[in-house]
Amino acid sequence: MAKKFPAIVLCANLVLGLFSWIILSTQTSSLANHAVADKSRTSIGQLVELIRTPLFNDDTISIQVALRSATEDPAIYSASFYNVSNELVTQSKQSGETPENMETVSAPVELQNTQAGTVYIEVNSSPIYSQYRNVFLSWLLLWLLFAGATTYASVKFAEQFARRLRILTNRLPGSAESIVDEISALEARIQPLLSTGGQTDEHVASGYYYSMVTATIKNRQRLNKQLNRENLELLFEKIDYCTSRALELYGGQRIEGSDGSICFYIRSTQSSKQHLLVCLMAVYSLQQLLERLGTKLGVDLDINWTLCSDNLPTLPLFRHHEGMAALKRSSAELADRLEEGVIAIYCTEYNIEELSSIARFQADENNCFVLQGFPEGRQKLLETQILHLAGVCL
């Protein structure tokens, strides 16, 4: 992103410059030729009128004066008058070196419908072409300034935009793979958290894969005795807020929990290790966030976390609610026999070797695995997300 966008802008400027150069070069060349032709036609016409009367009176001196007057114009290098026998009668020429670019123009001088001679002028076209060349050079300078400014601005904008995309991507759950394109990396991180409208319609009948998470506060009764009503309400409000913000990040949905527990689910269209990874990252982030909350408030929160999954139909609602209730019961039963601070997952789709690609586990009982940690790269990503959540919630 940081390189592609400036390259596109630079290419666009080059294409714009090329087409503009072709058009401007053609137009300036045409205008310069017209200007030279107009100058030649006007100058020789005026000169013919000036020498007609002296020629009628056979006044060579006046003809010479008229020619000299014509060459006072910087654009007229020389002016000559030839008689009917094509013999030079008189001539006026500017001093100095002979110009490289000259246009020779002639016109007959008639007296009483009879040709009395011919006037020749040599037009120095270099000043005229130079004026139009200056227009072209001015445009070239402006184009270079415009191309340089837009390319520099695009580089700065692309760097800032790419940096913000990387920051946003690092805050989302997913594997910390090397980033080739920031937008593609962001799409890869967001994709597991979203389900399109087409997917929703497709899976209404077949249902979704639900992962139910239950956070059981093991010392719930002790908290009632330790804290007064006001502090207890403040603690629960903070827990609610932290849970809500964490679920916003991971695409979870909170549902009603039983006494002393928090329940929420994350769903996907099908069972996958990527889905389980998102769920585990959500649970781990919320666990760390609530531990920091307890430390800040000076309260011990002894919580264990359980995750149970199953495919549930969306319709009819009766069967859907039955399936959700069954998941909650399974998750609560698993929580009853676990110690505080444990994150456990009940999974029948994958064994511990297959799950090792997303995190480290310890086998507890049949199809029950206790989370031990994440790979180093993913752990750093989680720490970044937890810091973000802590900054928002605490």
mmCIF file of C-alpha atoms in Angstrom:
data_model
loop_
_atom_site.group_PDB
_atom_site.id
_atom_site.type_symbol
_atom_site.label_atom_id
_atom_site.label_comp_id
_atom_site.label_asym_id
_atom_site.label_seq_id
_atom_site.Cartn_x
_atom_site.Cartn_y
_atom_site.Cartn_z
ATOM 1 C CA MET A 1 0.000 0.000 0.000
ATOM 2 C CA ALA A 2 2.765 2.429 0.967
ATOM 3 C CA LYS A 3 4.493 1.811 -2.395
ATOM 4 C CA LYS A 4 1.648 0.935 -4.744
ATOM 5 C CA PHE A 5 -0.396 4.101 -4.290
ATOM 6 C CA PRO A 6 2.509 6.561 -4.923
ATOM 7 C CA ALA A 7 3.540 4.442 -7.932
ATOM 8 C CA ILE A 8 0.007 4.725 -9.343
ATOM 9 C CA VAL A 9 0.001 8.495 -8.794
ATOM 10 C CA LEU A 10 3.412 8.840 -10.437
ATOM 11 C CA CYS A 11 2.318 6.759 -13.446
ATOM 12 C CA ALA A 12 -0.836 8.841 -13.761
ATOM 13 C CA ASN A 13 1.254 12.019 -13.734
ATOM 14 C CA LEU A 14 3.575 10.606 -16.389
ATOM 15 C CA VAL A 15 0.652 9.630 -18.624
ATOM 16 C CA LEU A 16 -0.941 13.031 -18.088
ATOM 17 C CA GLY A 17 2.364 14.727 -18.858
ATOM 18 C CA LEU A 18 2.906 12.670 -22.022
ATOM 19 C CA PHE A 19 -0.523 13.399 -23.482
ATOM 20 C CA SER A 20 -0.319 17.042 -22.451
ATOM 21 C CA TRP A 21 3.112 17.344 -24.052
ATOM 22 C CA ILE A 22 1.853 15.897 -27.331
ATOM 23 C CA ILE A 23 -1.181 18.180 -27.414
ATOM 24 C CA LEU A 24 0.660 21.297 -26.268
ATOM 25 C CA SER A 25 3.586 20.692 -28.636
ATOM 26 C CA THR A 26 1.234 20.309 -31.587
ATOM 27 C CA GLN A 27 -0.776 23.376 -30.683
ATOM 28 C CA THR A 28 2.209 25.641 -29.998
ATOM 29 C CA SER A 29 3.890 24.561 -33.235
ATOM 30 C CA SER A 30 0.710 25.303 -35.186
ATOM 31 C CA LEU A 31 0.228 28.658 -33.485
ATOM 32 C CA ALA A 32 3.867 29.597 -34.094
ATOM 33 C CA ASN A 33 3.563 28.777 -37.796
ATOM 34 C CA HIS A 34 0.389 30.854 -38.060
ATOM 35 C CA ALA A 35 2.091 33.731 -36.256
ATOM 36 C CA VAL A 36 5.064 33.651 -38.650
ATOM 37 C CA ALA A 37 2.744 33.537 -41.669
ATOM 38 C CA ASP A 38 0.637 36.430 -40.358
ATOM 39 C CA LYS A 39 3.735 38.466 -39.584
ATOM 40 C CA SER A 40 5.137 37.852 -43.083
ATOM 41 C CA ARG A 41 1.867 38.640 -44.853
ATOM 42 C CA THR A 42 1.249 41.814 -42.844
ATOM 43 C CA SER A 43 4.811 43.137 -43.131
ATOM 44 C CA ILE A 44 5.156 42.606 -46.880
ATOM 45 C CA GLY A 45 1.692 44.065 -47.505
ATOM 46 C CA GLN A 46 2.597 47.239 -45.637
ATOM 47 C CA LEU A 47 5.958 47.447 -47.404
ATOM 48 C CA VAL A 48 4.339 47.141 -50.851
ATOM 49 C CA GLU A 49 2.022 50.039 -50.033
ATOM 50 C CA LEU A 50 4.944 52.148 -48.767
ATOM 51 C CA ILE A 51 7.082 51.781 -51.914
ATOM 52 C CA ARG A 52 4.297 52.039 -54.504
ATOM 53 C CA THR A 53 4.281 55.870 -54.551
ATOM 54 C CA PRO A 54 8.095 56.296 -54.589
ATOM 55 C CA LEU A 55 8.275 53.686 -57.341
ATOM 56 C CA PHE A 56 5.733 55.622 -59.401
ATOM 57 C CA ASN A 57 7.907 58.725 -58.985
ATOM 58 C CA ASP A 58 11.081 56.673 -59.591
ATOM 59 C CA ASP A 59 12.341 57.806 -56.167
ATOM 60 C CA THR A 60 14.958 55.200 -55.255
ATOM 61 C CA ILE A 61 15.957 57.007 -52.050
ATOM 62 C CA SER A 62 12.407 56.874 -50.702
ATOM 63 C CA ILE A 63 12.242 53.186 -51.583
ATOM 64 C CA GLN A 64 15.464 52.647 -49.618
ATOM 65 C CA VAL A 65 14.014 54.570 -46.668
ATOM 66 C CA ALA A 66 10.903 52.388 -46.777
ATOM 67 C CA LEU A 67 13.010 49.219 -46.812
ATOM 68 C CA ARG A 68 15.154 50.484 -43.935
ATOM 69 C CA SER A 69 12.012 51.317 -41.982
ATOM 70 C CA ALA A 70 10.795 47.757 -42.496
ATOM 71 C CA THR A 71 14.017 46.206 -41.190
ATOM 72 C CA GLU A 72 13.784 48.216 -38.000
ATOM 73 C CA ASP A 73 11.305 45.552 -36.939
ATOM 74 C CA PRO A 74 13.386 42.831 -35.141
ATOM 75 C CA ALA A 75 11.404 40.170 -36.923
ATOM 76 C CA ILE A 76 12.365 41.491 -40.440
ATOM 77 C CA TYR A 77 15.976 40.580 -41.140
ATOM 78 C CA SER A 78 16.153 42.008 -44.669
ATOM 79 C CA ALA A 79 13.978 43.710 -47.264
ATOM 80 C CA SER A 80 14.840 43.928 -50.974
ATOM 81 C CA PHE A 81 13.295 45.426 -54.105
ATOM 82 C CA TYR A 82 13.877 43.890 -57.545
ATOM 83 C CA ASN A 83 12.785 45.415 -60.856
ATOM 84 C CA VAL A 84 10.830 43.567 -63.528
ATOM 85 C CA SER A 85 14.091 42.185 -64.900
ATOM 86 C CA ASN A 86 14.694 40.594 -61.469
ATOM 87 C CA GLU A 87 17.657 42.888 -60.844
ATOM 88 C CA LEU A 88 18.330 44.134 -57.346
ATOM 89 C CA VAL A 89 17.463 47.814 -57.087
ATOM 90 C CA THR A 90 17.927 48.418 -53.374
ATOM 91 C CA GLN A 91 18.164 46.434 -50.180
ATOM 92 C CA SER A 92 18.152 46.928 -46.402
ATOM 93 C CA LYS A 93 19.510 44.369 -44.004
ATOM 94 C CA GLN A 94 20.003 44.186 -40.227
ATOM 95 C CA SER A 95 23.554 44.082 -38.961
ATOM 96 C CA GLY A 96 24.927 41.083 -37.096
ATOM 97 C CA GLU A 97 24.923 37.374 -37.751
ATOM 98 C CA THR A 98 22.461 35.814 -40.134
ATOM 99 C CA PRO A 99 19.633 34.092 -38.212
ATOM 100 C CA GLU A 100 19.324 30.345 -38.568
ATOM 101 C CA ASN A 101 15.559 30.260 -39.016
ATOM 102 C CA MET A 102 14.282 32.603 -41.726
ATOM 103 C CA GLU A 103 11.211 32.649 -43.900
ATOM 104 C CA THR A 104 11.483 34.378 -47.316
ATOM 105 C CA VAL A 105 8.314 36.010 -48.614
ATOM 106 C CA SER A 106 7.797 37.918 -51.859
ATOM 107 C CA ALA A 107 5.028 40.071 -53.327
ATOM 108 C CA PRO A 108 4.722 41.880 -56.693
ATOM 109 C CA VAL A 109 4.418 45.681 -56.863
ATOM 110 C CA GLU A 110 1.919 46.799 -59.488
ATOM 111 C CA LEU A 111 1.439 50.234 -61.038
ATOM 112 C CA GLN A 112 -1.691 50.739 -63.105
ATOM 113 C CA ASN A 113 -2.274 46.979 -63.329
ATOM 114 C CA THR A 114 1.283 46.439 -64.532
ATOM 115 C CA GLN A 115 3.970 44.708 -62.473
ATOM 116 C CA ALA A 116 6.746 47.182 -61.748
ATOM 117 C CA GLY A 117 8.899 44.959 -59.547
ATOM 118 C CA THR A 118 8.992 42.527 -56.675
ATOM 119 C CA VAL A 119 9.554 43.015 -52.952
ATOM 120 C CA TYR A 120 11.314 40.319 -50.936
ATOM 121 C CA ILE A 121 11.541 40.151 -47.159
ATOM 122 C CA GLU A 122 13.295 37.639 -44.940
ATOM 123 C CA VAL A 123 11.429 37.092 -41.684
ATOM 124 C CA ASN A 124 13.463 35.985 -38.661
ATOM 125 C CA SER A 125 11.111 33.375 -37.162
ATOM 126 C CA SER A 126 13.337 32.548 -34.177
ATOM 127 C CA PRO A 127 11.867 35.201 -31.790
ATOM 128 C CA ILE A 128 8.320 34.077 -32.592
ATOM 129 C CA TYR A 129 9.106 30.407 -32.101
ATOM 130 C CA SER A 130 11.016 31.315 -28.938
ATOM 131 C CA GLN A 131 7.927 32.959 -27.431
ATOM 132 C CA TYR A 132 5.854 29.840 -27.941
ATOM 133 C CA ARG A 133 8.729 27.691 -26.754
ATOM 134 C CA ASN A 134 8.734 29.680 -23.518
ATOM 135 C CA VAL A 135 5.061 28.819 -23.079
ATOM 136 C CA PHE A 136 5.928 25.148 -23.451
ATOM 137 C CA LEU A 137 8.812 25.412 -20.970
ATOM 138 C CA SER A 138 6.561 27.197 -18.474
ATOM 139 C CA TRP A 139 4.039 24.373 -18.761
ATOM 140 C CA LEU A 140 6.825 21.808 -18.313
ATOM 141 C CA LEU A 141 7.971 23.539 -15.118
ATOM 142 C CA LEU A 142 4.430 23.643 -13.743
ATOM 143 C CA TRP A 143 3.923 19.968 -14.596
ATOM 144 C CA LEU A 144 7.141 18.992 -12.838
ATOM 145 C CA LEU A 145 6.086 20.942 -9.745
ATOM 146 C CA PHE A 146 2.598 19.410 -9.832
ATOM 147 C CA ALA A 147 3.906 15.868 -10.385
ATOM 148 C CA GLY A 148 6.471 16.235 -7.625
ATOM 149 C CA ALA A 149 3.988 17.718 -5.148
ATOM 150 C CA THR A 150 1.277 15.124 -5.809
ATOM 151 C CA THR A 151 3.743 12.229 -5.684
ATOM 152 C CA TYR A 152 5.243 13.479 -2.404
ATOM 153 C CA ALA A 153 1.773 14.020 -0.931
ATOM 154 C CA SER A 154 0.704 10.523 -2.038
ATOM 155 C CA VAL A 155 3.798 8.996 -0.404
ATOM 156 C CA LYS A 156 3.043 10.696 2.913
ATOM 157 C CA PHE A 157 -0.662 9.842 2.720
ATOM 158 C CA ALA A 158 0.034 6.209 1.794
ATOM 159 C CA GLU A 159 2.550 5.801 4.623
ATOM 160 C CA GLN A 160 0.126 7.220 7.172
ATOM 161 C CA PHE A 161 -2.802 5.218 5.812
ATOM 162 C CA ALA A 162 -0.775 1.986 5.733
ATOM 163 C CA ARG A 163 0.433 2.597 9.288
ATOM 164 C CA ARG A 164 -3.134 3.066 10.523
ATOM 165 C CA LEU A 165 -4.226 -0.100 8.692
ATOM 166 C CA ARG A 166 -1.394 -2.050 10.332
ATOM 167 C CA ILE A 167 -2.375 -0.741 13.772
ATOM 168 C CA LEU A 168 -6.002 -1.694 13.181
ATOM 169 C CA THR A 169 -5.005 -5.117 11.823
ATOM 170 C CA ASN A 170 -2.792 -5.829 14.843
ATOM 171 C CA ARG A 171 -5.741 -5.137 17.150
ATOM 172 C CA LEU A 172 -7.878 -7.808 15.482
ATOM 173 C CA PRO A 173 -7.643 -11.519 16.244
ATOM 174 C CA GLY A 174 -5.848 -13.714 13.774
ATOM 175 C CA SER A 175 -2.460 -15.111 12.865
ATOM 176 C CA ALA A 176 0.478 -12.718 12.830
ATOM 177 C CA GLU A 177 1.637 -13.545 9.325
ATOM 178 C CA SER A 178 3.921 -11.347 7.267
ATOM 179 C CA ILE A 179 2.033 -8.411 5.763
ATOM 180 C CA VAL A 180 2.353 -8.150 2.006
ATOM 181 C CA ASP A 181 -0.617 -5.865 1.460
ATOM 182 C CA GLU A 182 -2.194 -4.028 4.398
ATOM 183 C CA ILE A 183 -5.729 -4.129 3.010
ATOM 184 C CA SER A 184 -5.524 -7.868 2.273
ATOM 185 C CA ALA A 185 -4.183 -8.492 5.766
ATOM 186 C CA LEU A 186 -7.056 -6.488 7.276
ATOM 187 C CA GLU A 187 -9.605 -8.387 5.194
ATOM 188 C CA ALA A 188 -8.100 -11.690 6.319
ATOM 189 C CA ARG A 189 -8.431 -10.653 9.974
ATOM 190 C CA ILE A 190 -11.992 -9.318 9.622
ATOM 191 C CA GLN A 191 -13.369 -12.191 7.543
ATOM 192 C CA PRO A 192 -13.755 -14.684 10.416
ATOM 193 C CA LEU A 193 -15.641 -12.065 12.453
ATOM 194 C CA LEU A 194 -18.209 -11.275 9.808
ATOM 195 C CA SER A 195 -20.939 -13.117 8.025
ATOM 196 C CA THR A 196 -22.463 -11.600 4.932
ATOM 197 C CA GLY A 197 -26.151 -11.334 4.203
ATOM 198 C CA GLY A 198 -25.849 -14.087 1.597
ATOM 199 C CA GLN A 199 -24.249 -16.372 4.135
ATOM 200 C CA THR A 200 -27.017 -15.567 6.619
ATOM 201 C CA ASP A 201 -29.719 -16.589 4.174
ATOM 202 C CA GLU A 202 -27.835 -19.740 3.210
ATOM 203 C CA HIS A 203 -27.390 -20.922 6.799
ATOM 204 C CA VAL A 204 -30.785 -19.973 8.254
ATOM 205 C CA ALA A 205 -32.095 -23.469 7.662
ATOM 206 C CA SER A 206 -28.903 -25.437 8.372
ATOM 207 C CA GLY A 207 -27.937 -23.332 11.403
ATOM 208 C CA TYR A 208 -24.571 -22.192 12.723
ATOM 209 C CA TYR A 209 -21.686 -23.518 14.720
ATOM 210 C CA TYR A 210 -22.050 -21.985 18.200
ATOM 211 C CA SER A 211 -19.338 -21.770 20.809
ATOM 212 C CA MET A 212 -20.750 -21.074 24.284
ATOM 213 C CA VAL A 213 -18.399 -19.445 26.783
ATOM 214 C CA THR A 214 -19.187 -19.472 30.502
ATOM 215 C CA ALA A 215 -17.167 -17.425 32.966
ATOM 216 C CA THR A 216 -17.959 -18.704 36.462
ATOM 217 C CA ILE A 217 -17.084 -16.472 39.435
ATOM 218 C CA LYS A 218 -16.079 -19.104 41.989
ATOM 219 C CA ASN A 219 -15.942 -16.650 44.890
ATOM 220 C CA ARG A 220 -19.305 -15.025 44.156
ATOM 221 C CA GLN A 221 -20.693 -15.590 47.671
ATOM 222 C CA ARG A 222 -17.508 -14.342 49.306
ATOM 223 C CA LEU A 223 -17.712 -11.114 47.279
ATOM 224 C CA ASN A 224 -21.202 -10.527 48.687
ATOM 225 C CA LYS A 225 -19.743 -10.607 52.180
ATOM 226 C CA GLN A 226 -16.577 -8.608 51.417
ATOM 227 C CA LEU A 227 -18.136 -5.707 49.499
ATOM 228 C CA ASN A 228 -20.976 -3.407 50.403
ATOM 229 C CA ARG A 229 -23.874 -3.001 48.013
ATOM 230 C CA GLU A 230 -22.462 0.127 46.314
ATOM 231 C CA ASN A 231 -19.021 -1.368 45.636
ATOM 232 C CA LEU A 232 -20.583 -4.619 44.488
ATOM 233 C CA GLU A 233 -22.787 -2.787 41.994
ATOM 234 C CA LEU A 234 -19.749 -0.811 40.776
ATOM 235 C CA LEU A 235 -17.795 -4.062 40.285
ATOM 236 C CA PHE A 236 -20.584 -5.680 38.285
ATOM 237 C CA GLU A 237 -21.041 -2.566 36.151
ATOM 238 C CA LYS A 238 -17.335 -2.604 35.338
ATOM 239 C CA ILE A 239 -17.476 -6.323 34.515
ATOM 240 C CA ASP A 240 -20.452 -5.716 32.229
ATOM 241 C CA TYR A 241 -18.658 -2.872 30.459
ATOM 242 C CA CYS A 242 -15.422 -4.828 29.986
ATOM 243 C CA THR A 243 -17.368 -7.812 28.654
ATOM 244 C CA SER A 244 -19.356 -5.654 26.254
ATOM 245 C CA ARG A 245 -16.260 -3.974 24.777
ATOM 246 C CA ALA A 246 -14.366 -7.259 24.422
ATOM 247 C CA LEU A 247 -17.313 -8.889 22.644
ATOM 248 C CA GLU A 248 -17.527 -5.913 20.284
ATOM 249 C CA LEU A 249 -13.937 -6.587 19.278
ATOM 250 C CA TYR A 250 -14.401 -10.319 18.722
ATOM 251 C CA GLY A 251 -17.961 -10.419 17.406
ATOM 252 C CA GLY A 252 -19.510 -12.167 20.411
ATOM 253 C CA GLN A 253 -23.075 -11.975 21.713
ATOM 254 C CA ARG A 254 -23.848 -11.984 25.433
ATOM 255 C CA ILE A 255 -26.799 -13.996 26.711
ATOM 256 C CA GLU A 256 -28.379 -14.555 30.106
ATOM 257 C CA GLY A 257 -26.150 -16.395 32.535
ATOM 258 C CA SER A 258 -26.917 -18.331 35.696
ATOM 259 C CA ASP A 259 -26.088 -17.289 39.249
ATOM 260 C CA GLY A 260 -22.463 -16.184 39.462
ATOM 261 C CA SER A 261 -21.617 -16.650 35.794
ATOM 262 C CA ILE A 262 -21.280 -14.694 32.575
ATOM 263 C CA CYS A 263 -22.377 -16.352 29.335
ATOM 264 C CA PHE A 264 -21.792 -15.344 25.730
ATOM 265 C CA TYR A 265 -21.439 -17.077 22.401
ATOM 266 C CA ILE A 266 -19.522 -16.608 19.159
ATOM 267 C CA ARG A 267 -20.884 -18.286 16.050
ATOM 268 C CA SER A 268 -19.595 -19.131 12.596
ATOM 269 C CA THR A 269 -20.965 -20.879 9.551
ATOM 270 C CA GLN A 270 -19.029 -24.059 10.261
ATOM 271 C CA SER A 271 -16.619 -25.650 12.655
ATOM 272 C CA SER A 272 -13.005 -24.609 12.125
ATOM 273 C CA LYS A 273 -9.820 -24.145 14.081
ATOM 274 C CA GLN A 274 -9.837 -20.477 13.067
ATOM 275 C CA HIS A 275 -13.215 -20.075 14.770
ATOM 276 C CA LEU A 276 -11.945 -21.771 17.942
ATOM 277 C CA LEU A 277 -8.895 -19.528 17.858
ATOM 278 C CA VAL A 278 -11.075 -16.409 17.763
ATOM 279 C CA CYS A 279 -13.096 -17.738 20.707
ATOM 280 C CA LEU A 280 -9.980 -18.527 22.743
ATOM 281 C CA MET A 281 -8.489 -15.123 22.029
ATOM 282 C CA ALA A 282 -11.737 -13.477 23.134
ATOM 283 C CA VAL A 283 -11.774 -15.516 26.353
ATOM 284 C CA TYR A 284 -8.099 -14.872 27.087
ATOM 285 C CA SER A 285 -8.415 -11.133 26.418
ATOM 286 C CA LEU A 286 -11.470 -10.845 28.693
ATOM 287 C CA GLN A 287 -9.778 -12.928 31.378
ATOM 288 C CA GLN A 288 -6.719 -10.671 31.417
ATOM 289 C CA LEU A 289 -8.911 -7.578 31.320
ATOM 290 C CA LEU A 290 -10.974 -8.702 34.354
ATOM 291 C CA GLU A 291 -7.788 -9.601 36.246
ATOM 292 C CA ARG A 292 -6.546 -6.047 35.710
ATOM 293 C CA LEU A 293 -9.942 -4.742 36.790
ATOM 294 C CA GLY A 294 -9.758 -6.755 40.021
ATOM 295 C CA THR A 295 -6.249 -5.484 40.706
ATOM 296 C CA LYS A 296 -7.342 -1.898 40.115
ATOM 297 C CA LEU A 297 -10.347 -2.228 42.449
ATOM 298 C CA GLY A 298 -8.469 -4.312 44.998
ATOM 299 C CA VAL A 299 -10.829 -7.270 44.564
ATOM 300 C CA ASP A 300 -9.973 -10.935 43.997
ATOM 301 C CA LEU A 301 -11.938 -12.334 41.064
ATOM 302 C CA ASP A 302 -11.629 -16.136 41.037
ATOM 303 C CA ILE A 303 -13.024 -16.995 37.605
ATOM 304 C CA ASN A 304 -12.718 -20.090 35.458
ATOM 305 C CA TRP A 305 -13.634 -20.158 31.785
ATOM 306 C CA THR A 306 -15.208 -22.961 29.802
ATOM 307 C CA LEU A 307 -15.983 -23.259 26.109
ATOM 308 C CA CYS A 308 -18.374 -25.800 24.589
ATOM 309 C CA SER A 309 -19.396 -25.894 20.927
ATOM 310 C CA ASP A 310 -22.013 -27.511 18.746
ATOM 311 C CA ASN A 311 -23.978 -27.063 15.524
ATOM 312 C CA LEU A 312 -27.387 -25.575 16.331
ATOM 313 C CA PRO A 313 -30.330 -24.958 14.007
ATOM 314 C CA THR A 314 -31.629 -21.431 13.666
ATOM 315 C CA LEU A 315 -35.197 -22.542 13.099
ATOM 316 C CA PRO A 316 -37.441 -23.552 14.683
ATOM 317 C CA LEU A 317 -36.713 -21.380 17.709
ATOM 318 C CA PHE A 318 -37.800 -24.124 20.104
ATOM 319 C CA ARG A 319 -35.005 -26.423 18.937
ATOM 320 C CA HIS A 320 -32.541 -23.512 18.832
ATOM 321 C CA HIS A 321 -33.297 -22.544 22.437
ATOM 322 C CA GLU A 322 -33.061 -26.177 23.513
ATOM 323 C CA GLY A 323 -29.620 -26.401 21.919
ATOM 324 C CA MET A 324 -28.445 -23.186 23.572
ATOM 325 C CA ALA A 325 -29.675 -24.412 26.968
ATOM 326 C CA ALA A 326 -27.834 -27.690 26.474
ATOM 327 C CA LEU A 327 -24.610 -25.856 25.664
ATOM 328 C CA LYS A 328 -25.011 -23.698 28.776
ATOM 329 C CA ARG A 329 -25.548 -26.796 30.942
ATOM 330 C CA SER A 330 -22.501 -28.522 29.465
ATOM 331 C CA SER A 331 -20.383 -25.455 29.969
ATOM 332 C CA ALA A 332 -21.618 -24.991 33.563
ATOM 333 C CA GLU A 333 -20.991 -28.659 34.429
ATOM 334 C CA LEU A 334 -17.472 -28.409 33.064
ATOM 335 C CA ALA A 335 -16.894 -25.236 35.099
ATOM 336 C CA ASP A 336 -18.017 -26.882 38.342
ATOM 337 C CA ARG A 337 -15.083 -29.290 38.358
ATOM 338 C CA LEU A 338 -12.393 -26.809 37.278
ATOM 339 C CA GLU A 339 -10.298 -24.556 39.437
ATOM 340 C CA GLU A 340 -10.283 -20.784 39.183
ATOM 341 C CA GLY A 341 -8.103 -19.125 36.557
ATOM 342 C CA VAL A 342 -8.420 -22.062 34.126
ATOM 343 C CA ILE A 343 -9.511 -21.746 30.505
ATOM 344 C CA ALA A 344 -10.842 -25.090 29.260
ATOM 345 C CA ILE A 345 -12.344 -26.127 25.935
ATOM 346 C CA TYR A 346 -14.527 -29.138 25.242
ATOM 347 C CA CYS A 347 -13.961 -30.194 21.637
ATOM 348 C CA THR A 348 -14.893 -33.371 19.811
ATOM 349 C CA GLU A 349 -13.941 -32.210 16.296
ATOM 350 C CA TYR A 350 -10.171 -31.960 16.868
ATOM 351 C CA ASN A 351 -7.640 -33.781 18.996
ATOM 352 C CA ILE A 352 -4.839 -32.130 20.950
ATOM 353 C CA GLU A 353 -2.310 -32.542 18.127
ATOM 354 C CA GLU A 354 -4.602 -30.764 15.665
ATOM 355 C CA LEU A 355 -5.371 -27.994 18.147
ATOM 356 C CA SER A 356 -1.651 -27.435 18.752
ATOM 357 C CA SER A 357 -1.540 -25.380 15.544
ATOM 358 C CA ILE A 358 -3.548 -22.596 17.197
ATOM 359 C CA ALA A 359 -2.431 -22.801 20.854
ATOM 360 C CA ARG A 360 -0.783 -25.004 23.503
ATOM 361 C CA PHE A 361 -3.108 -27.284 25.481
ATOM 362 C CA GLN A 362 -2.958 -29.844 28.245
ATOM 363 C CA ALA A 363 -5.343 -32.769 28.052
ATOM 364 C CA ASP A 364 -7.631 -32.876 31.096
ATOM 365 C CA GLU A 365 -10.301 -35.515 30.467
ATOM 366 C CA ASN A 366 -11.918 -37.017 27.420
ATOM 367 C CA ASN A 367 -12.201 -34.244 24.771
ATOM 368 C CA CYS A 368 -11.415 -31.576 27.392
ATOM 369 C CA PHE A 369 -8.295 -29.458 26.956
ATOM 370 C CA VAL A 370 -6.879 -26.760 29.230
ATOM 371 C CA LEU A 371 -5.276 -23.761 27.552
ATOM 372 C CA GLN A 372 -1.596 -23.342 28.404
ATOM 373 C CA GLY A 373 -0.663 -20.465 26.130
ATOM 374 C CA PHE A 374 -0.330 -19.141 22.600
ATOM 375 C CA PRO A 375 2.593 -18.991 20.163
ATOM 376 C CA GLU A 376 4.921 -16.057 20.700
ATOM 377 C CA GLY A 377 3.723 -13.988 17.744
ATOM 378 C CA ARG A 378 0.045 -14.424 18.622
ATOM 379 C CA GLN A 379 0.776 -13.714 22.291
ATOM 380 C CA LYS A 380 2.310 -10.358 21.355
ATOM 381 C CA LEU A 381 -0.754 -9.577 19.267
ATOM 382 C CA LEU A 382 -3.012 -10.434 22.202
ATOM 383 C CA GLU A 383 -1.018 -8.222 24.536
ATOM 384 C CA THR A 384 -1.520 -5.335 22.120
ATOM 385 C CA GLN A 385 -5.275 -5.965 22.018
ATOM 386 C CA ILE A 386 -5.471 -6.282 25.793
ATOM 387 C CA LEU A 387 -3.642 -2.981 26.231
ATOM 388 C CA HIS A 388 -6.155 -1.390 23.856
ATOM 389 C CA LEU A 389 -9.106 -2.821 25.794
ATOM 390 C CA ALA A 390 -7.582 -1.809 29.127
ATOM 391 C CA GLY A 391 -7.088 1.737 27.861
ATOM 392 C CA VAL A 392 -10.752 1.884 26.843
ATOM 393 C CA CYS A 393 -12.327 0.100 29.817
ATOM 394 C CA LEU A 394 -10.070 0.903 32.747
#
